[in-house]
Coordinates of C-alpha atoms in Angstrom, one line a residue:
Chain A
X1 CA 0.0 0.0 0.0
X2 CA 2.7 2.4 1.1
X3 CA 4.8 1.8 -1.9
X4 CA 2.0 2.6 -4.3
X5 CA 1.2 6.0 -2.4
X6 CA 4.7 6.4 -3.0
X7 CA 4.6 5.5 -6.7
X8 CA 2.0 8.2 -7.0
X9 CA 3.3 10.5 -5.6
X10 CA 6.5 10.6 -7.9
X11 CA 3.8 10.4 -10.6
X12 CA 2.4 13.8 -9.5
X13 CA 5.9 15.1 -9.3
X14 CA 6.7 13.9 -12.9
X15 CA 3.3 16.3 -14.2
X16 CA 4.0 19.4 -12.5
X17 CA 7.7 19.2 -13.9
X18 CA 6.1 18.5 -17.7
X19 CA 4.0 21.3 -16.8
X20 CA 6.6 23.5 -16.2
X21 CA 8.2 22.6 -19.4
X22 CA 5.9 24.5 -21.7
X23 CA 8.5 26.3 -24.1
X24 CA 11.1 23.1 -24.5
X25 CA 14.7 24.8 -25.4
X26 CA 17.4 22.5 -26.9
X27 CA 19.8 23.2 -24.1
X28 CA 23.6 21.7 -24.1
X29 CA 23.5 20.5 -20.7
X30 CA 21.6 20.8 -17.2
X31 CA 23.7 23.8 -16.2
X32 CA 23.2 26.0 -19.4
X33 CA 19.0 25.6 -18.8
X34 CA 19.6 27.0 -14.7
X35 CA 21.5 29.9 -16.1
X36 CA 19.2 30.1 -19.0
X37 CA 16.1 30.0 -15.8
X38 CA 18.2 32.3 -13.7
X39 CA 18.9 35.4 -16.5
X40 CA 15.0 34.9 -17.8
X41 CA 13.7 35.2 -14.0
X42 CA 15.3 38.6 -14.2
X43 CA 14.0 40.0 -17.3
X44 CA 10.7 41.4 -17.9
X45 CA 8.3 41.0 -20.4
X46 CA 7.7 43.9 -21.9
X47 CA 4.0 42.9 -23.0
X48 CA 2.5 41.9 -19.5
X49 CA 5.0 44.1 -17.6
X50 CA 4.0 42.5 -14.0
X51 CA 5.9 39.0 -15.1
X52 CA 9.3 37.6 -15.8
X53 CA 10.3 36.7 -18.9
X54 CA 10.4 33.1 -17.7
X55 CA 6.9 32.8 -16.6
X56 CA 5.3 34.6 -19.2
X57 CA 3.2 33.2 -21.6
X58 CA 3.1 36.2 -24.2
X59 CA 4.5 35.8 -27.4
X60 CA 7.2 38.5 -27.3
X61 CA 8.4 36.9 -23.9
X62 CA 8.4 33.6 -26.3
X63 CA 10.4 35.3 -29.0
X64 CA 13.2 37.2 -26.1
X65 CA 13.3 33.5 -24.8
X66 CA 14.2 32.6 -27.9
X67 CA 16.5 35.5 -28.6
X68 CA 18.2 34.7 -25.2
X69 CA 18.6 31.4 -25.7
X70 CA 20.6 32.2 -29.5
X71 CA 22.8 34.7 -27.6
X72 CA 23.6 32.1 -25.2
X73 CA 24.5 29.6 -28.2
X74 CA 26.9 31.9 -29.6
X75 CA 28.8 32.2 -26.4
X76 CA 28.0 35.8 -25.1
X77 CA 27.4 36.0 -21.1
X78 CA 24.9 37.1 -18.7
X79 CA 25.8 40.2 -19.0
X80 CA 26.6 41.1 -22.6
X81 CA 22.4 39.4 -22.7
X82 CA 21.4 42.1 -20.7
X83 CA 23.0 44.8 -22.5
X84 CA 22.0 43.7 -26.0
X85 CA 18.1 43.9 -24.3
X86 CA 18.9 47.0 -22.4
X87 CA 19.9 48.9 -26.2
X88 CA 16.8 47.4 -27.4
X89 CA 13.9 48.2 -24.8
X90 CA 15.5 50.1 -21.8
X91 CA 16.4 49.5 -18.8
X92 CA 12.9 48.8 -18.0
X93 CA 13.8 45.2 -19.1
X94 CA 16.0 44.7 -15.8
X95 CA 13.6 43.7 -12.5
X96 CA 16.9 45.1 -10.6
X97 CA 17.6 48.7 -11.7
X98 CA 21.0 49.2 -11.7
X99 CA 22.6 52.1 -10.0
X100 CA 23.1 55.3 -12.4
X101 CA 21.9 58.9 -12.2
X102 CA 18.3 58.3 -13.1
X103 CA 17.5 55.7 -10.2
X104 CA 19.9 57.3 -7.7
X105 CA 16.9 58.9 -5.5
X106 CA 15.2 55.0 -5.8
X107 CA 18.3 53.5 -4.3
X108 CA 19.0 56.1 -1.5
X109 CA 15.6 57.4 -1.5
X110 CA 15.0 55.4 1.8
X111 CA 18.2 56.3 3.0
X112 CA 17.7 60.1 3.0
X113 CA 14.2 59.8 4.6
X114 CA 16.3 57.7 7.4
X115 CA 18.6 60.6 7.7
X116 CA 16.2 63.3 7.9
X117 CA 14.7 61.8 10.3
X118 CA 17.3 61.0 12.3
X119 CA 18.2 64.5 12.2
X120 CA 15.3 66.2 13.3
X121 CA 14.6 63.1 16.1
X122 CA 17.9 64.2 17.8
X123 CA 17.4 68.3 16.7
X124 CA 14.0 67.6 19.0
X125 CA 15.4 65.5 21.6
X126 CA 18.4 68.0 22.6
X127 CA 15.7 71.3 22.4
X128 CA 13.8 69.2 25.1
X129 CA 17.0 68.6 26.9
X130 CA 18.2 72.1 26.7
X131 CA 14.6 73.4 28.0
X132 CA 14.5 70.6 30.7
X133 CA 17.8 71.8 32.3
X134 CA 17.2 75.6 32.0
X135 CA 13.9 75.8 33.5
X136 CA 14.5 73.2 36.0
X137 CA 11.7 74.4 38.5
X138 CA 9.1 75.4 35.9
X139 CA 9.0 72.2 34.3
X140 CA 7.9 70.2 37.2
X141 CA 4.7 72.2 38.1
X142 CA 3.8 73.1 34.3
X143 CA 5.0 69.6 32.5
X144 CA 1.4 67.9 33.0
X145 CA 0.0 70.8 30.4
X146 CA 2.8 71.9 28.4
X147 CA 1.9 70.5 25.0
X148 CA 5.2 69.4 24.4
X149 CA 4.5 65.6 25.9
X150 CA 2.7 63.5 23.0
Chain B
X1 CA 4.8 76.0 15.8
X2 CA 6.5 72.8 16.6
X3 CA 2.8 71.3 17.2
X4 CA 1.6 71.9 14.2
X5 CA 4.8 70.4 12.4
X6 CA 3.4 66.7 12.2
X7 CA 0.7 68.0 10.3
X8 CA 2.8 70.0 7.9
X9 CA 4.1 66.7 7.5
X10 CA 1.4 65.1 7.1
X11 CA 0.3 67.5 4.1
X12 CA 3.9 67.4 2.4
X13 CA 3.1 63.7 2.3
X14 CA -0.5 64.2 1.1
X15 CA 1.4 66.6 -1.5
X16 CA 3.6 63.8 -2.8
X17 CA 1.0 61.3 -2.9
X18 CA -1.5 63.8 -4.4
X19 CA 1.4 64.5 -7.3
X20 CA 1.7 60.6 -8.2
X21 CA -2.0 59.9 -8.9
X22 CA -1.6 63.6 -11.5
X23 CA 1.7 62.1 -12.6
X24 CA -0.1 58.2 -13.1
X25 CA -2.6 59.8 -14.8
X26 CA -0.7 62.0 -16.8
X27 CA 1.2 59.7 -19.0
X28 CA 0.6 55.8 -19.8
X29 CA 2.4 53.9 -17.4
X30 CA 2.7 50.3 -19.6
X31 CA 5.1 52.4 -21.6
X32 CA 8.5 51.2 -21.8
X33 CA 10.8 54.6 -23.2
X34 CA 12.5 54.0 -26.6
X35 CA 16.5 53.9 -26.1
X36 CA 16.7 54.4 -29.5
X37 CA 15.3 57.7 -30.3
X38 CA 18.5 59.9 -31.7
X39 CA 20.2 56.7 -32.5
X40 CA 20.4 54.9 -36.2
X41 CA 17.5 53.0 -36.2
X42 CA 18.7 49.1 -36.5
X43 CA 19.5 47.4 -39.9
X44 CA 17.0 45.4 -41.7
X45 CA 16.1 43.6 -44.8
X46 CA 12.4 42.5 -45.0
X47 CA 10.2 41.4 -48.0
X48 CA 7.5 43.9 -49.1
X49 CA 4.2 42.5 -48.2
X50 CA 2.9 42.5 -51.9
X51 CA 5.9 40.8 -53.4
X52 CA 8.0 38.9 -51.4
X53 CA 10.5 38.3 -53.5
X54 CA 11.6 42.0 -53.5
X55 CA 12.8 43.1 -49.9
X56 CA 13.6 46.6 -48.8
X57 CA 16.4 47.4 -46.3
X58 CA 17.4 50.6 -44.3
X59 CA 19.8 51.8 -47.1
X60 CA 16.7 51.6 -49.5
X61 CA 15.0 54.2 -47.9
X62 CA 17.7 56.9 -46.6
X63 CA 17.6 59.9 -47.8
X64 CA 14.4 61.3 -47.0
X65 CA 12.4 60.8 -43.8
X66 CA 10.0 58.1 -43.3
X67 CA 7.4 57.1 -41.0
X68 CA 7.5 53.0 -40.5
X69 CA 4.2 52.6 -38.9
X70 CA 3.8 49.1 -37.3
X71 CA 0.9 47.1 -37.3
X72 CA -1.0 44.0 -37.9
X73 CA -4.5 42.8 -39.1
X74 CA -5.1 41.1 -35.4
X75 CA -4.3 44.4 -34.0
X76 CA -7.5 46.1 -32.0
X77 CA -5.8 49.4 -31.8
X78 CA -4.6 49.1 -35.6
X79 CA -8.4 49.5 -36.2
X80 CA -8.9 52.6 -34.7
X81 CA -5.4 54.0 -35.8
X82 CA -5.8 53.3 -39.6
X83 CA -8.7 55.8 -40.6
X84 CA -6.9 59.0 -39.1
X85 CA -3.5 57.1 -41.4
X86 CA -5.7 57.1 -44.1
X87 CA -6.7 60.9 -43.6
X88 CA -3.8 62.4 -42.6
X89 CA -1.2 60.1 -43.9
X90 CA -0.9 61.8 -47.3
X91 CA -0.8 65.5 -45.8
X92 CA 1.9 64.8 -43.6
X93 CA 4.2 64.6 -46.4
X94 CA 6.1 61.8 -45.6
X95 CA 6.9 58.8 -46.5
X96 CA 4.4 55.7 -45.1
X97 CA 6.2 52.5 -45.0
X98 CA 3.8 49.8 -43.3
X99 CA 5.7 47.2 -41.0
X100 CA 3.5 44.1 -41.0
X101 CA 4.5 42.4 -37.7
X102 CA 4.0 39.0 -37.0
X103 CA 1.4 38.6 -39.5
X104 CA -0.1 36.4 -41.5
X105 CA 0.5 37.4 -45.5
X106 CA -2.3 37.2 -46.5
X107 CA -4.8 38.5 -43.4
X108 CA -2.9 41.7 -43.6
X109 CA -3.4 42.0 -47.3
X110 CA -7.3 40.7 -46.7
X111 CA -7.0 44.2 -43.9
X112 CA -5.5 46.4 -46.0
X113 CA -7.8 45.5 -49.2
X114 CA -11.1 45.9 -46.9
X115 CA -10.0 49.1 -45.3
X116 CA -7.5 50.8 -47.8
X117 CA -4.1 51.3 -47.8
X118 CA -2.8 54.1 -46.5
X119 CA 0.8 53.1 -46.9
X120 CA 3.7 54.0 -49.7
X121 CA 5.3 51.0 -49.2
X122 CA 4.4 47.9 -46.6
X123 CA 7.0 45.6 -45.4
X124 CA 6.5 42.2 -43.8
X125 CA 7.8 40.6 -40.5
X126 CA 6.7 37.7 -40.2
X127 CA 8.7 36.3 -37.4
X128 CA 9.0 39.6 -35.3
X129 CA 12.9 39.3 -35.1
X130 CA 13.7 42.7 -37.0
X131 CA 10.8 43.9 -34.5
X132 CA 13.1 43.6 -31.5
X133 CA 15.8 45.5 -32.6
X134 CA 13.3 48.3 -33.2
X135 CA 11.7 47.8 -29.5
X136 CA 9.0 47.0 -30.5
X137 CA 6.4 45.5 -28.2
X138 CA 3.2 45.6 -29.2
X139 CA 1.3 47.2 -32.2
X140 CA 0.6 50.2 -33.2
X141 CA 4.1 51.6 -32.6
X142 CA 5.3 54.3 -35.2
X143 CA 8.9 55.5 -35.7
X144 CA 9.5 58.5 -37.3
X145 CA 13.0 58.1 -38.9
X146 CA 15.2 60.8 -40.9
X147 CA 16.7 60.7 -44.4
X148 CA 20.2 60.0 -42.3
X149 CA 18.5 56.7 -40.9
X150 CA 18.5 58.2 -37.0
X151 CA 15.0 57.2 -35.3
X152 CA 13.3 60.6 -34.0
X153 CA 10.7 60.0 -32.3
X154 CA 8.5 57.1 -31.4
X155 CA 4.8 56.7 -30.9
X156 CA 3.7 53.4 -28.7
X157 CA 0.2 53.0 -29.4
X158 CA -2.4 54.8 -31.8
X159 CA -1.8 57.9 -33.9
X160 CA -4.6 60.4 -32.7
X161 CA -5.2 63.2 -34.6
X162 CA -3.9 65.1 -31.5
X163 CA -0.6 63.2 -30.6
X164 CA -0.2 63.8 -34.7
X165 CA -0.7 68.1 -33.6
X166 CA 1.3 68.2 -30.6
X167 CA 3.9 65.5 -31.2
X168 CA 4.5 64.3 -34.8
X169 CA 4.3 67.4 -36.4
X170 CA 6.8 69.1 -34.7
X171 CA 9.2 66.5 -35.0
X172 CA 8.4 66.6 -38.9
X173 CA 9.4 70.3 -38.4
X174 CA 12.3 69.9 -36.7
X175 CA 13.6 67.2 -39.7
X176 CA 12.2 69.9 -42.5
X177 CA 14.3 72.9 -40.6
X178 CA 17.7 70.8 -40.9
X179 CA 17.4 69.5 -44.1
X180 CA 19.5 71.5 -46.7

């Protein structure tokens, strides 16, 4: 009983692998198709702009596989692929945006907005501690409706 | 002062917010920018629609400027595109060379018989591998190229009588004023 569970099991295995399969690429060996998976995974189609380039089911994503795949058969690597896309449709195609001039705020974006904040968290927090030690006496009878608390 | 600077902060932030949803709404944002516009447009050699056995390559048509408006009979937005093409297309004074993409032969002639042709010269791209050294992603896409071969500008999606006015036209300008 156990063994035939088993059996099916690999069964179900073996149809979501030929499922995955749906674009079957005449690839030299096992490693050339996980770099071939790898690059595609971060390329976009440019047709349905939410999905890779691996997943998608558009033509045009068909064709790029395709065109990938030749580039790859005449030797050029990962990142000569990119490029040749890059000259071709932007660098839109990339799911990682490289690090230039136009996506310097998205980069360090975040980064500013951390700083800023930083800055006027401790601007705040030495104004209270000047205020606290000048008026020493106020503070403790008018503290509980300064304002200043929240 | 300082008690009201959360809310300032609050309205800078409703500020930037407010601006995307204008800037979202103020451009289409499925479109991928052309890397190629002030470039050479790519080389090519395609058959022309109506006679395969002749094809037509980017030397062929240098010289003067051309518009090489891509579309296909399966095309929705070809549809809506192709009566203001066959209005305008003459006036504009340019060249119309038709880029059949991923087509089949005979469909796009069957398109072009039932809806006329607005087009100088068509070209055919079967396959759609010429097409990706244009950039091009879907159909209608129009490149307006100069009689030195260098891609000007580039129109994803329909020709509208007003992205004709405000775009095409002066770029047609610009092309006239340089030309000796």
């Amino acid at each position: 009983m156990m063994r035939r569970v088993m059996l099916l099991l690999v069964l179900l295995m073996a149809t979501t692998v030929a499922a995955q399969a749906i674009d079957p690429l005449p690839f030299k060996d096992h490693a050339q198709e996980v770099r071939f998976q790898h690059l595609t995974a971060q390329l976009r189609c440019l047709v349905c702009q939410n999905e890779n380039l691996n997943d998608s089911n558009a033509e045009l994503a068909r064709d790029l596989r395709h065109e990938v795949f030749d580039l790859m058969q005449q030797g050029k690597n990962d990142e000569e692929i990119k490029a040749w896309l890059v000259a071709r449709y932007s660098k839109f195609v990339l799911y990682d945006p490289p690090l230039d001039t136009g996506t310097a705020l998205l980069w360090f974006g975040p980064l500013l907005v951390l700083v800023l904040g930083g800055v006027a968290l401790v601007v705040q927090v030495r104004r209270r501690a000047r205020t606290a030690a000048t008026e020493p006496a106020n503070a403790v009878t008018e503290s509980n409706d300064s304002g200043e608390n929240w | 002062m300082s008690r009201l600077l959360p809310f300032f902060a609050f309205l800078a932030l409703v500020a930037l917010f407010g601006f995307g949803i204008w800037w979202n709404t103020q451009h289409d944002q499925r479109e991928v920018p052309s890397p190629l516009i002030g470039r050479a447009a790519p080389e090519f050699r395609l058959p022309v629609l109506d006679d395969p056995s002749r094809t037509v390559a980017k030397a062929d048509l240098l010289g003067k400027p051309y518009l090489l408006n891509v579309f296909g009979s399966w095309c929705f937005a070809c549809g809506e595109e192709h009566p203001v093409l066959m209005a305008q297309g003459k006036a504009l004074g340019v060249k119309l060379v038709g880029y059949n993409y991923k087509d089949e032969p005979a469909a796009a002639k069957g398109w072009l018989a039932e809806h006329g042709n607005p087009y100088d010269l068509v070209i055919a791209d079967v396959e759609g591998r010429t097409a990706i050294d244009f950039g091009v992603y879907g159909a209608p896409e129009t490149f307006l190229v100069d009689g030195k071969g260098v891609i000007r500008y580039k129109r994803i999606g329909p020709l509208t009588p007003d992205v004709i006015e405000r775009e095409l036209k002066p770029a047609l300008a610009a092309i006239a004023k340089e030309a000796p």
